[in-house]
PDB file of C-alpha atoms and ligand atoms in Angstrom:
ATOM      1  CA  MET S  13     -36.880  10.935  -5.051  1.00 79.00           C
ATOM      2  CA  GLU S  14     -34.355  10.794  -2.370  1.00 83.00           C
ATOM      3  CA  LYS S  15     -32.543   7.027  -2.033  1.00 84.00           C
ATOM      4  CA  LYS S  16     -31.713   6.123   1.560  1.00 89.00           C
ATOM      5  CA  LEU S  17     -28.213   5.064   1.321  1.00 93.00           C
ATOM      6  CA  MET S  18     -27.476   1.700   3.270  1.00 94.00           C
ATOM      7  CA  HIS S  19     -23.564   1.950   3.592  1.00 97.00           C
ATOM      8  CA  LEU S  20     -21.379   4.874   1.758  1.00 98.00           C
ATOM      9  CA  PHE S  21     -18.136   3.336   0.088  1.00 98.00           C
ATOM     10  CA  GLU S  22     -17.921   5.789  -2.844  1.00 97.00           C
ATOM     11  CA  ALA S  23     -18.963   9.104  -4.140  1.00 98.00           C
ATOM     12  CA  GLN S  24     -20.967   7.719  -7.185  1.00 97.00           C
ATOM     13  CA  GLN S  25     -23.465   6.336  -5.077  1.00 97.00           C
ATOM     14  CA  PHE S  26     -25.226   9.562  -4.308  1.00 97.00           C
ATOM     15  CA  ASP S  27     -28.051  10.772  -6.893  1.00 96.00           C
ATOM     16  CA  LEU S  28     -28.809  14.366  -7.572  1.00 97.00           C
ATOM     17  CA  ASN S  29     -31.946  14.140  -5.755  1.00 97.00           C
ATOM     18  CA  THR S  30     -30.441  12.528  -2.559  1.00 97.00           C
ATOM     19  CA  ILE S  31     -27.475  15.403  -2.494  1.00 98.00           C
ATOM     20  CA  ASP S  32     -30.483  17.862  -2.922  1.00 97.00           C
ATOM     21  CA  ALA S  33     -32.065  16.563   0.272  1.00 97.00           C
ATOM     22  CA  LEU S  34     -29.043  16.194   2.031  1.00 98.00           C
ATOM     23  CA  PHE S  35     -27.892  19.849   1.234  1.00 98.00           C
ATOM     24  CA  SER S  36     -31.476  21.104   2.252  1.00 98.00           C
ATOM     25  CA  LEU S  37     -30.863  19.082   5.998  1.00 97.00           C
ATOM     26  CA  ALA S  38     -27.782  20.106   6.733  1.00 98.00           C
ATOM     27  CA  THR S  39     -28.800  23.981   6.144  1.00 97.00           C
ATOM     28  CA  SER S  40     -31.921  22.909   8.533  1.00 97.00           C
ATOM     29  CA  LEU S  41     -29.804  21.196  10.859  1.00 96.00           C
ATOM     30  CA  GLU S  42     -27.207  24.358  10.810  1.00 95.00           C
ATOM     31  CA  GLU S  43     -30.306  26.359  12.189  1.00 92.00           C
ATOM     32  CA  ASN S  44     -32.253  24.074  14.063  1.00 93.00           C
ATOM     33  CA  PRO S  45     -30.474  20.773  15.571  1.00 91.00           C
ATOM     34  CA  GLN S  46     -32.942  18.091  16.443  1.00 93.00           C
ATOM     35  CA  PRO S  47     -31.413  14.832  18.668  1.00 97.00           C
ATOM     36  CA  VAL S  48     -32.892  12.634  16.229  1.00 97.00           C
ATOM     37  CA  LEU S  49     -30.028  10.271  16.954  1.00 98.00           C
ATOM     38  CA  ARG S  50     -31.072   9.384  20.595  1.00 98.00           C
ATOM     39  CA  GLY S  51     -29.924   5.703  21.651  1.00 98.00           C
ATOM     40  CA  LYS S  52     -27.806   5.170  18.409  1.00 98.00           C
ATOM     41  CA  ILE S  53     -24.447   4.541  19.066  1.00 98.00           C
ATOM     42  CA  MET S  54     -21.515   5.326  15.974  1.00 98.00           C
ATOM     43  CA  ALA S  55     -18.239   3.557  16.243  1.00 98.00           C
ATOM     44  CA  THR S  56     -15.525   5.252  14.641  1.00 97.00           C
ATOM     45  CA  LEU S  57     -12.436   3.328  13.931  1.00 96.00           C
ATOM     46  CA  PHE S  58      -9.290   5.072  12.269  1.00 96.00           C
ATOM     47  CA  TYR S  59      -6.453   3.000  10.727  1.00 94.00           C
ATOM     48  CA  GLU S  60      -4.927   6.334   9.430  1.00 94.00           C
ATOM     49  CA  PRO S  61      -4.439   9.738  11.208  1.00 91.00           C
ATOM     50  CA  SER S  62      -7.309  12.252  10.974  1.00 92.00           C
ATOM     51  CA  THR S  63      -8.482  15.322  12.838  1.00 92.00           C
ATOM     52  CA  ARG S  64     -11.313  16.882  10.791  1.00 95.00           C
ATOM     53  CA  THR S  65     -13.277  13.581   9.762  1.00 97.00           C
ATOM     54  CA  ARG S  66     -13.266  11.958  13.091  1.00 97.00           C
ATOM     55  CA  LEU S  67     -14.040  14.867  15.334  1.00 97.00           C
ATOM     56  CA  SER S  68     -16.514  15.635  12.683  1.00 98.00           C
ATOM     57  CA  PHE S  69     -18.703  13.206  12.338  1.00 98.00           C
ATOM     58  CA  GLU S  70     -17.890  12.385  16.473  1.00 98.00           C
ATOM     59  CA  SER S  71     -19.152  16.053  17.077  1.00 98.00           C
ATOM     60  CA  ALA S  72     -22.229  15.441  14.299  1.00 98.00           C
ATOM     61  CA  MET S  73     -23.302  12.271  16.318  1.00 98.00           C
ATOM     62  CA  LEU S  74     -23.308  13.998  19.559  1.00 98.00           C
ATOM     63  CA  ARG S  75     -25.002  16.948  18.262  1.00 97.00           C
ATOM     64  CA  LEU S  76     -27.736  14.925  17.217  1.00 98.00           C
ATOM     65  CA  GLY S  77     -28.155  13.459  20.442  1.00 98.00           C
ATOM     66  CA  GLY S  78     -26.151   9.877  19.741  1.00 98.00           C
ATOM     67  CA  ASP S  79     -23.203   8.383  21.423  1.00 98.00           C
ATOM     68  CA  VAL S  80     -19.812   7.541  20.232  1.00 98.00           C
ATOM     69  CA  ILE S  81     -17.311   4.931  20.784  1.00 97.00           C
ATOM     70  CA  SER S  82     -14.089   5.403  19.108  1.00 94.00           C
ATOM     71  CA  THR S  83     -10.635   3.875  18.381  1.00 89.00           C
ATOM     72  CA  GLU S  84      -8.686   6.544  17.137  1.00 79.00           C
ATOM     73  CA  ASN S  85      -4.739   4.961  16.055  1.00 79.00           C
ATOM     74  CA  ALA S  86      -6.520   1.688  15.187  1.00 79.00           C
ATOM     75  CA  LEU S  87      -3.473   0.044  13.739  1.00 80.00           C
ATOM     76  CA  SER S  88      -1.351   0.298  17.342  1.00 77.00           C
ATOM     77  CA  VAL S  89      -3.960  -0.019  19.864  1.00 71.00           C
ATOM     78  CA  SER S  90      -6.844  -2.154  18.611  1.00 73.00           C
ATOM     79  CA  SER S  91      -6.729  -6.165  17.995  1.00 76.00           C
ATOM     80  CA  ALA S  92      -5.094  -5.131  14.153  1.00 73.00           C
ATOM     81  CA  VAL S  93      -1.442  -5.288  16.589  1.00 71.00           C
ATOM     82  CA  LYS S  94      -2.641  -8.942  17.026  1.00 73.00           C
ATOM     83  CA  GLY S  95      -3.397  -9.621  13.799  1.00 75.00           C
ATOM     84  CA  GLU S  96      -6.910  -9.537  13.388  1.00 80.00           C
ATOM     85  CA  PRO S  97      -8.201  -9.193   9.907  1.00 90.00           C
ATOM     86  CA  LEU S  98     -10.675  -6.073   9.109  1.00 93.00           C
ATOM     87  CA  GLU S  99     -13.449  -8.374   8.712  1.00 95.00           C
ATOM     88  CA  ASP S 100     -13.342  -9.879  11.994  1.00 94.00           C
ATOM     89  CA  THR S 101     -13.131  -6.109  13.549  1.00 94.00           C
ATOM     90  CA  ILE S 102     -15.704  -5.072  11.641  1.00 96.00           C
ATOM     91  CA  ARG S 103     -18.224  -7.982  12.428  1.00 96.00           C
ATOM     92  CA  ILE S 104     -17.406  -7.271  16.269  1.00 95.00           C
ATOM     93  CA  VAL S 105     -17.990  -3.836  16.219  1.00 96.00           C
ATOM     94  CA  SER S 106     -21.350  -4.096  14.644  1.00 97.00           C
ATOM     95  CA  MET S 107     -22.569  -5.851  17.655  1.00 97.00           C
ATOM     96  CA  TYR S 108     -21.816  -2.747  19.763  1.00 97.00           C
ATOM     97  CA  ALA S 109     -22.734   0.236  17.334  1.00 98.00           C
ATOM     98  CA  ASP S 110     -25.434   1.347  15.361  1.00 98.00           C
ATOM     99  CA  VAL S 111     -23.159   2.727  12.334  1.00 98.00           C
ATOM    100  CA  ILE S 112     -19.080   2.455  11.712  1.00 98.00           C
ATOM    101  CA  VAL S 113     -17.073   5.178  10.450  1.00 98.00           C
ATOM    102  CA  LEU S 114     -14.074   3.514   8.919  1.00 97.00           C
ATOM    103  CA  ARG S 115     -10.769   5.236   7.848  1.00 97.00           C
ATOM    104  CA  TYR S 116      -8.376   2.312   6.208  1.00 96.00           C
ATOM    105  CA  PHE S 117      -5.044   2.370   4.565  1.00 94.00           C
ATOM    106  CA  GLU S 118      -6.148   0.510   1.589  1.00 94.00           C
ATOM    107  CA  SER S 119      -8.484   0.782  -0.892  1.00 96.00           C
ATOM    108  CA  ASN S 120     -11.672  -1.126  -2.132  1.00 93.00           C
ATOM    109  CA  ILE S 121     -13.032  -1.613   1.237  1.00 94.00           C
ATOM    110  CA  ALA S 122     -16.648  -2.408  -0.332  1.00 94.00           C
ATOM    111  CA  GLU S 123     -15.609  -5.473  -1.800  1.00 93.00           C
ATOM    112  CA  ARG S 124     -14.512  -6.624   1.500  1.00 94.00           C
ATOM    113  CA  LEU S 125     -17.277  -5.517   3.882  1.00 96.00           C
ATOM    114  CA  LEU S 126     -20.274  -5.567   1.624  1.00 94.00           C
ATOM    115  CA  PRO S 127     -20.629  -9.539   2.366  1.00 94.00           C
ATOM    116  CA  ILE S 128     -20.406  -9.219   6.027  1.00 94.00           C
ATOM    117  CA  ALA S 129     -22.104  -5.702   6.904  1.00 93.00           C
ATOM    118  CA  SER S 130     -24.864  -6.025   9.098  1.00 96.00           C
ATOM    119  CA  VAL S 131     -25.229  -1.792  10.240  1.00 98.00           C
ATOM    120  CA  PRO S 132     -24.218   0.811   7.968  1.00 98.00           C
ATOM    121  CA  ILE S 133     -20.579   1.783   7.112  1.00 98.00           C
ATOM    122  CA  ILE S 134     -19.262   4.947   6.252  1.00 98.00           C
ATOM    123  CA  ASN S 135     -15.827   4.981   4.448  1.00 98.00           C
ATOM    124  CA  ALA S 136     -14.021   7.932   5.517  1.00 98.00           C
ATOM    125  CA  GLY S 137     -10.860   7.666   3.525  1.00 98.00           C
ATOM    126  CA  ASP S 138      -9.880   4.147   2.027  1.00 97.00           C
ATOM    127  CA  GLY S 139      -6.296   4.387   1.414  1.00 97.00           C
ATOM    128  CA  ALA S 140      -5.579   6.298  -2.114  1.00 97.00           C
ATOM    129  CA  GLY S 141      -9.265   5.199  -2.823  1.00 97.00           C
ATOM    130  CA  GLN S 142     -11.901   7.669  -2.014  1.00 98.00           C
ATOM    131  CA  HIS S 143     -13.229   9.776   0.568  1.00 98.00           C
ATOM    132  CA  PRO S 144     -17.034  10.217  -0.277  1.00 98.00           C
ATOM    133  CA  SER S 145     -18.327  12.352   3.037  1.00 98.00           C
ATOM    134  CA  GLN S 146     -15.480  14.409   1.768  1.00 98.00           C
ATOM    135  CA  ALA S 147     -16.618  15.019  -1.707  1.00 98.00           C
ATOM    136  CA  LEU S 148     -20.373  15.701  -0.212  1.00 98.00           C
ATOM    137  CA  LEU S 149     -18.964  18.736   1.853  1.00 98.00           C
ATOM    138  CA  ASP S 150     -16.502  20.003  -0.897  1.00 98.00           C
ATOM    139  CA  LEU S 151     -19.856  20.165  -3.230  1.00 98.00           C
ATOM    140  CA  TYR S 152     -21.928  21.904  -0.460  1.00 98.00           C
ATOM    141  CA  THR S 153     -19.092  24.171  -0.005  1.00 98.00           C
ATOM    142  CA  ILE S 154     -18.983  25.147  -3.921  1.00 98.00           C
ATOM    143  CA  HIS S 155     -23.117  24.823  -3.468  1.00 98.00           C
ATOM    144  CA  ARG S 156     -22.968  27.533  -0.474  1.00 98.00           C
ATOM    145  CA  GLU S 157     -19.947  29.923  -1.371  1.00 98.00           C
ATOM    146  CA  LEU S 158     -20.682  29.874  -5.301  1.00 98.00           C
ATOM    147  CA  GLY S 159     -24.335  29.778  -5.269  1.00 98.00           C
ATOM    148  CA  ARG S 160     -24.122  26.927  -8.429  1.00 97.00           C
ATOM    149  CA  ILE S 161     -22.337  23.754  -9.109  1.00 98.00           C
ATOM    150  CA  ASP S 162     -23.484  23.344 -13.008  1.00 98.00           C
ATOM    151  CA  ASP S 163     -21.122  25.308 -15.045  1.00 98.00           C
ATOM    152  CA  ILE S 164     -18.024  25.556 -13.140  1.00 98.00           C
ATOM    153  CA  THR S 165     -14.449  25.319 -13.773  1.00 98.00           C
ATOM    154  CA  VAL S 166     -12.687  23.665 -11.525  1.00 98.00           C
ATOM    155  CA  VAL S 167      -8.644  23.578 -11.269  1.00 98.00           C
ATOM    156  CA  MET S 168      -7.448  20.318  -9.070  1.00 98.00           C
ATOM    157  CA  VAL S 169      -3.993  21.010  -7.970  1.00 98.00           C
ATOM    158  CA  GLY S 170      -1.535  18.594  -5.981  1.00 96.00           C
ATOM    159  CA  ASP S 171      -1.781  15.344  -6.215  1.00 96.00           C
ATOM    160  CA  PRO S 172      -4.297  13.834  -8.647  1.00 98.00           C
ATOM    161  CA  LYS S 173      -2.841  10.226  -8.485  1.00 98.00           C
ATOM    162  CA  HIS S 174      -3.119   9.470  -4.722  1.00 97.00           C
ATOM    163  CA  SER S 175      -5.503  12.096  -3.470  1.00 98.00           C
ATOM    164  CA  ARG S 176      -8.701  10.148  -2.238  1.00 98.00           C
ATOM    165  CA  SER S 177     -10.582  13.815  -2.005  1.00 98.00           C
ATOM    166  CA  VAL S 178      -9.681  14.437  -5.469  1.00 98.00           C
ATOM    167  CA  HIS S 179     -11.274  11.183  -6.567  1.00 98.00           C
ATOM    168  CA  SER S 180     -14.709  11.514  -4.810  1.00 98.00           C
ATOM    169  CA  LEU S 181     -14.741  14.821  -6.074  1.00 98.00           C
ATOM    170  CA  ALA S 182     -14.063  14.234  -9.692  1.00 98.00           C
ATOM    171  CA  TYR S 183     -16.749  11.434  -9.253  1.00 98.00           C
ATOM    172  CA  LEU S 184     -19.549  13.760  -7.961  1.00 98.00           C
ATOM    173  CA  LEU S 185     -18.483  16.768 -10.455  1.00 98.00           C
ATOM    174  CA  GLY S 186     -19.588  14.198 -13.044  1.00 97.00           C
ATOM    175  CA  LYS S 187     -23.274  14.229 -12.116  1.00 97.00           C
ATOM    176  CA  TYR S 188     -23.380  17.943 -12.750  1.00 98.00           C
ATOM    177  CA  LYS S 189     -23.493  19.950 -15.996  1.00 98.00           C
ATOM    178  CA  ASN S 190     -21.124  21.714 -18.050  1.00 98.00           C
ATOM    179  CA  ILE S 191     -18.091  20.985 -15.817  1.00 98.00           C
ATOM    180  CA  ILE S 192     -14.364  21.467 -16.765  1.00 98.00           C
ATOM    181  CA  ILE S 193     -12.032  19.980 -14.564  1.00 98.00           C
ATOM    182  CA  ASN S 194      -8.147  21.307 -15.015  1.00 98.00           C
ATOM    183  CA  PHE S 195      -5.989  18.692 -13.357  1.00 98.00           C
ATOM    184  CA  VAL S 196      -2.651  20.436 -12.402  1.00 98.00           C
ATOM    185  CA  ALA S 197       0.268  17.986 -11.476  1.00 98.00           C
ATOM    186  CA  PRO S 198       3.476  16.634 -12.484  1.00 97.00           C
ATOM    187  CA  GLU S 199       3.212  14.005 -14.759  1.00 96.00           C
ATOM    188  CA  GLU S 200       4.308  11.211 -12.300  1.00 95.00           C
ATOM    189  CA  LEU S 201       1.445  12.610 -10.427  1.00 97.00           C
ATOM    190  CA  GLN S 202      -1.304  12.801 -12.598  1.00 98.00           C
ATOM    191  CA  ILE S 203      -4.661  11.359 -12.393  1.00 98.00           C
ATOM    192  CA  ALA S 204      -5.426   7.779 -13.276  1.00 97.00           C
ATOM    193  CA  ASP S 205      -6.595   6.796 -16.338  1.00 97.00           C
ATOM    194  CA  ASP S 206      -9.895   5.040 -15.129  1.00 96.00           C
ATOM    195  CA  LEU S 207     -11.020   8.224 -13.623  1.00 98.00           C
ATOM    196  CA  LEU S 208     -10.949  10.002 -16.871  1.00 98.00           C
ATOM    197  CA  THR S 209     -12.964   7.241 -18.488  1.00 98.00           C
ATOM    198  CA  TYR S 210     -15.713   7.788 -15.831  1.00 98.00           C
ATOM    199  CA  LEU S 211     -15.557  11.610 -16.577  1.00 98.00           C
ATOM    200  CA  ASP S 212     -15.673  10.995 -20.192  1.00 98.00           C
ATOM    201  CA  GLY S 213     -18.838   8.590 -20.252  1.00 98.00           C
ATOM    202  CA  HIS S 214     -20.502  11.807 -18.059  1.00 97.00           C
ATOM    203  CA  GLY S 215     -19.718  14.496 -20.479  1.00 97.00           C
ATOM    204  CA  VAL S 216     -17.246  16.447 -18.250  1.00 98.00           C
ATOM    205  CA  GLN S 217     -14.560  18.244 -20.014  1.00 98.00           C
ATOM    206  CA  TYR S 218     -10.998  17.682 -18.704  1.00 98.00           C
ATOM    207  CA  THR S 219      -7.311  18.752 -19.446  1.00 98.00           C
ATOM    208  CA  LYS S 220      -3.934  17.938 -17.754  1.00 98.00           C
ATOM    209  CA  THR S 221      -1.437  20.399 -17.047  1.00 98.00           C
ATOM    210  CA  HIS S 222       1.730  20.841 -14.720  1.00 97.00           C
ATOM    211  CA  ASP S 223       1.512  24.597 -14.867  1.00 97.00           C
ATOM    212  CA  LEU S 224      -0.556  26.377 -12.371  1.00 98.00           C
ATOM    213  CA  THR S 225       0.333  30.115 -13.120  1.00 97.00           C
ATOM    214  CA  ALA S 226      -1.244  29.500 -16.492  1.00 96.00           C
ATOM    215  CA  ALA S 227      -4.485  27.366 -15.265  1.00 98.00           C
ATOM    216  CA  ILE S 228      -5.460  29.287 -12.121  1.00 98.00           C
ATOM    217  CA  GLY S 229      -6.766  32.048 -13.706  1.00 98.00           C
ATOM    218  CA  GLU S 230      -9.567  30.253 -15.320  1.00 97.00           C
ATOM    219  CA  ALA S 231     -10.767  28.518 -12.285  1.00 98.00           C
ATOM    220  CA  ASP S 232     -14.026  29.360 -10.408  1.00 98.00           C
ATOM    221  CA  VAL S 233     -13.093  26.742  -7.743  1.00 98.00           C
ATOM    222  CA  VAL S 234      -9.411  26.230  -6.926  1.00 98.00           C
ATOM    223  CA  TYR S 235      -9.346  22.515  -5.110  1.00 98.00           C
ATOM    224  CA  ARG S 236      -5.609  22.338  -3.503  1.00 97.00           C
ATOM    225  CA  ASN S 237      -4.535  19.317  -2.201  1.00 96.00           C
ATOM    226  CA  ARG S 238      -1.036  18.273  -0.557  1.00 94.00           C
ATOM    227  CA  LEU S 239       1.030  15.751  -1.806  1.00 95.00           C
ATOM    228  CA  GLN S 240       0.118  12.375  -0.321  1.00 95.00           C
ATOM    229  CA  LYS S 241       3.470  11.540   1.111  1.00 94.00           C
ATOM    230  CA  GLU S 242       2.604   8.329   2.752  1.00 94.00           C
ATOM    231  CA  ARG S 243       1.327   6.916  -0.248  1.00 96.00           C
ATOM    232  CA  PHE S 244       4.775   7.682  -2.436  1.00 94.00           C
ATOM    233  CA  GLU S 245       7.129   4.768  -3.294  1.00 88.00           C
ATOM    234  CA  SER S 246      10.176   7.160  -3.127  1.00 90.00           C
ATOM    235  CA  GLU S 247      11.178   9.828  -0.470  1.00 93.00           C
ATOM    236  CA  THR S 248      13.017  11.460  -3.715  1.00 94.00           C
ATOM    237  CA  LEU S 249       9.928  11.829  -5.735  1.00 93.00           C
ATOM    238  CA  TYR S 250       8.043  13.490  -2.822  1.00 94.00           C
ATOM    239  CA  GLU S 251      11.226  15.852  -1.871  1.00 93.00           C
ATOM    240  CA  LYS S 252      11.086  16.980  -5.740  1.00 93.00           C
ATOM    241  CA  TYR S 253       7.805  18.066  -5.747  1.00 93.00           C
ATOM    242  CA  LYS S 254       6.821  19.083  -2.167  1.00 90.00           C
ATOM    243  CA  GLU S 255       6.332  22.743  -2.749  1.00 88.00           C
ATOM    244  CA  MET S 256       5.905  22.872  -6.144  1.00 92.00           C
ATOM    245  CA  TYR S 257       2.542  24.423  -5.972  1.00 95.00           C
ATOM    246  CA  LEU S 258       2.624  26.701  -2.991  1.00 95.00           C
ATOM    247  CA  ILE S 259      -0.224  29.373  -3.204  1.00 97.00           C
ATOM    248  CA  ASP S 260       1.144  32.354  -1.879  1.00 97.00           C
ATOM    249  CA  VAL S 261      -0.848  35.921  -1.790  1.00 98.00           C
ATOM    250  CA  PRO S 262       0.669  36.533  -5.425  1.00 98.00           C
ATOM    251  CA  MET S 263      -0.576  33.115  -7.150  1.00 98.00           C
ATOM    252  CA  ALA S 264      -3.876  33.495  -4.979  1.00 98.00           C
ATOM    253  CA  SER S 265      -4.569  37.125  -6.433  1.00 97.00           C
ATOM    254  CA  ARG S 266      -4.342  35.291  -9.893  1.00 98.00           C
ATOM    255  CA  MET S 267      -7.666  34.210  -8.927  1.00 98.00           C
ATOM    256  CA  LYS S 268     -10.665  35.380 -10.973  1.00 97.00           C
ATOM    257  CA  GLN S 269     -13.124  37.485  -9.230  1.00 97.00           C
ATOM    258  CA  GLY S 270     -15.729  35.538  -7.004  1.00 97.00           C
ATOM    259  CA  ALA S 271     -13.638  32.588  -7.527  1.00 98.00           C
ATOM    260  CA  ILE S 272     -12.771  30.377  -4.117  1.00 98.00           C
ATOM    261  CA  LEU S 273      -9.949  28.559  -2.796  1.00 98.00           C
ATOM    262  CA  MET S 274     -10.661  25.150  -1.085  1.00 98.00           C
ATOM    263  CA  ASP S 275      -8.325  22.324   0.279  1.00 98.00           C
ATOM    264  CA  PRO S 276      -9.309  19.249   2.295  1.00 97.00           C
ATOM    265  CA  LEU S 277      -6.636  20.221   4.582  1.00 96.00           C
ATOM    266  CA  PRO S 278      -3.754  19.561   6.145  1.00 95.00           C
ATOM    267  CA  ARG S 279      -2.439  22.773   4.044  1.00 94.00           C
ATOM    268  CA  ILE S 280       0.900  21.092   4.363  1.00 88.00           C
ATOM    269  CA  GLY S 281       3.376  22.848   1.803  1.00 78.00           C
ATOM    270  CA  GLY S 282       0.835  24.515   0.073  1.00 88.00           C
ATOM    271  CA  ILE S 283      -1.325  27.500   1.101  1.00 96.00           C
ATOM    272  CA  THR S 284       0.802  30.115   3.067  1.00 97.00           C
ATOM    273  CA  THR S 285      -1.142  31.785   6.305  1.00 97.00           C
ATOM    274  CA  GLU S 286      -1.400  35.260   4.657  1.00 97.00           C
ATOM    275  CA  VAL S 287      -3.676  33.657   1.872  1.00 98.00           C
ATOM    276  CA  ASP S 288      -6.113  32.938   5.205  1.00 98.00           C
ATOM    277  CA  VAL S 289      -7.455  36.768   5.005  1.00 98.00           C
ATOM    278  CA  LEU S 290      -8.452  36.838   1.357  1.00 98.00           C
ATOM    279  CA  PRO S 291     -11.789  36.326   0.564  1.00 97.00           C
ATOM    280  CA  GLN S 292     -11.225  33.596  -1.877  1.00 98.00           C
ATOM    281  CA  ALA S 293     -10.079  31.493   0.967  1.00 98.00           C
ATOM    282  CA  VAL S 294     -12.869  28.972   2.344  1.00 98.00           C
ATOM    283  CA  TYR S 295     -11.048  26.349   3.830  1.00 98.00           C
ATOM    284  CA  PHE S 296     -11.952  26.927   6.863  1.00 98.00           C
ATOM    285  CA  LYS S 297     -15.699  27.160   6.241  1.00 98.00           C
ATOM    286  CA  GLN S 298     -15.493  24.023   4.074  1.00 98.00           C
ATOM    287  CA  ALA S 299     -14.158  22.477   7.363  1.00 98.00           C
ATOM    288  CA  ARG S 300     -17.019  23.837   9.526  1.00 97.00           C
ATOM    289  CA  TYR S 301     -19.621  22.878   6.200  1.00 98.00           C
ATOM    290  CA  GLY S 302     -18.311  19.215   6.675  1.00 98.00           C
ATOM    291  CA  LEU S 303     -19.909  18.922  10.464  1.00 98.00           C
ATOM    292  CA  LEU S 304     -23.208  20.031   8.909  1.00 98.00           C
ATOM    293  CA  ILE S 305     -22.511  17.662   6.043  1.00 98.00           C
ATOM    294  CA  ARG S 306     -22.125  14.503   8.210  1.00 98.00           C
ATOM    295  CA  MET S 307     -24.748  15.406  10.521  1.00 98.00           C
ATOM    296  CA  ALA S 308     -27.334  15.291   7.625  1.00 98.00           C
ATOM    297  CA  LEU S 309     -25.672  12.212   6.306  1.00 98.00           C
ATOM    298  CA  LEU S 310     -25.921  10.645   9.956  1.00 98.00           C
ATOM    299  CA  ALA S 311     -29.529  11.605  10.050  1.00 98.00           C
ATOM    300  CA  HIS S 312     -30.166  10.364   6.505  1.00 97.00           C
ATOM    301  CA  MET S 313     -28.844   7.252   7.037  1.00 97.00           C
ATOM    302  CA  LEU S 314     -30.027   6.147  10.667  1.00 97.00           C
ATOM    303  CA  ALA S 315     -32.938   8.574  11.592  1.00 91.00           C
TER     304      ALA S 315
HETATM  305  N1  LIG W 401      -8.026  14.892   5.113  1.00 83.58           N
HETATM  306  C1  LIG W 401      -7.837  14.524   3.503  1.00 83.58           C
HETATM  307  C2  LIG W 401      -7.646  13.288   3.650  1.00 83.58           C
HETATM  308  O1  LIG W 401      -7.905  11.924   4.796  1.00 83.58           O
HETATM  309  C3  LIG W 401      -6.969  15.151   2.739  1.00 83.58           C
HETATM  310  C4  LIG W 401      -5.343  14.678   3.087  1.00 83.58           C
HETATM  311  O2  LIG W 401      -5.222  14.282   3.939  1.00 83.58           O
HETATM  312  O3  LIG W 401      -4.747  15.235   2.620  1.00 83.58           O
HETATM  313  O4  LIG W 401      -7.801  12.738   2.540  1.00 83.58           O
END
């Protein structure tokens, strides 16, 4: 049975039935969008930059017949400038909107917001924490492009330490069978132990390496993510590693037949434009799947 989500703060909240239901809904909304959210208002409140997440949520809402109110760059244009705490902003916006899509610069927003939330809240990225709707669209991309999610090897390359997209996708993959994840990064940017403990508890095999050339040929999915510059404590560390994992045509050609190359984008420092025409490159499709998944998510939570 599909479980209706009240809020969405982390990827672990999805269960397999709900994921299946959301995927079916996304696919049917692609063929036949319905104005099921007419009369509803979504507020997007973004304290960090975004292109795909904010605009795809807004487009999704409009395509379902709903309306949107929005604060882009909330840190400098909303009352946050005057020092208004997040909790107060959420209380107020809850009076104006039926759902809040929030991107914030600190992690663990659920702890702060669950006690006061009176309308559904969707975490659209909380610092170096999680980005659950990204993980759902990533999973949908794998489902659409590979035709399966069980029995896959995923190479996650870039910045597993800071990347909320990597965190949420790894948590979500923990729900499937025979998953192998290979985290590729320099030691300073490797995945945190708490996530590895979760993977252990969910039967996911994982390895850690810094060597992309050796790892890439094993993957069914290569999930690249830029180094998260804004989370680095030192500029020197960022400069040292920023182009370490450039995926150019020779590197992409090491991927096995039928494997896919994904990236939540932006691709900064990571994938050369010549790779875009290769059959492996699905990152632009991935961004389009994001629109469908966010339509499904809003319809599921609000209709
Ligand atoms: N757009 C994704 C995020 O907000 C990935 C990234 O920025 O690297 O987490």
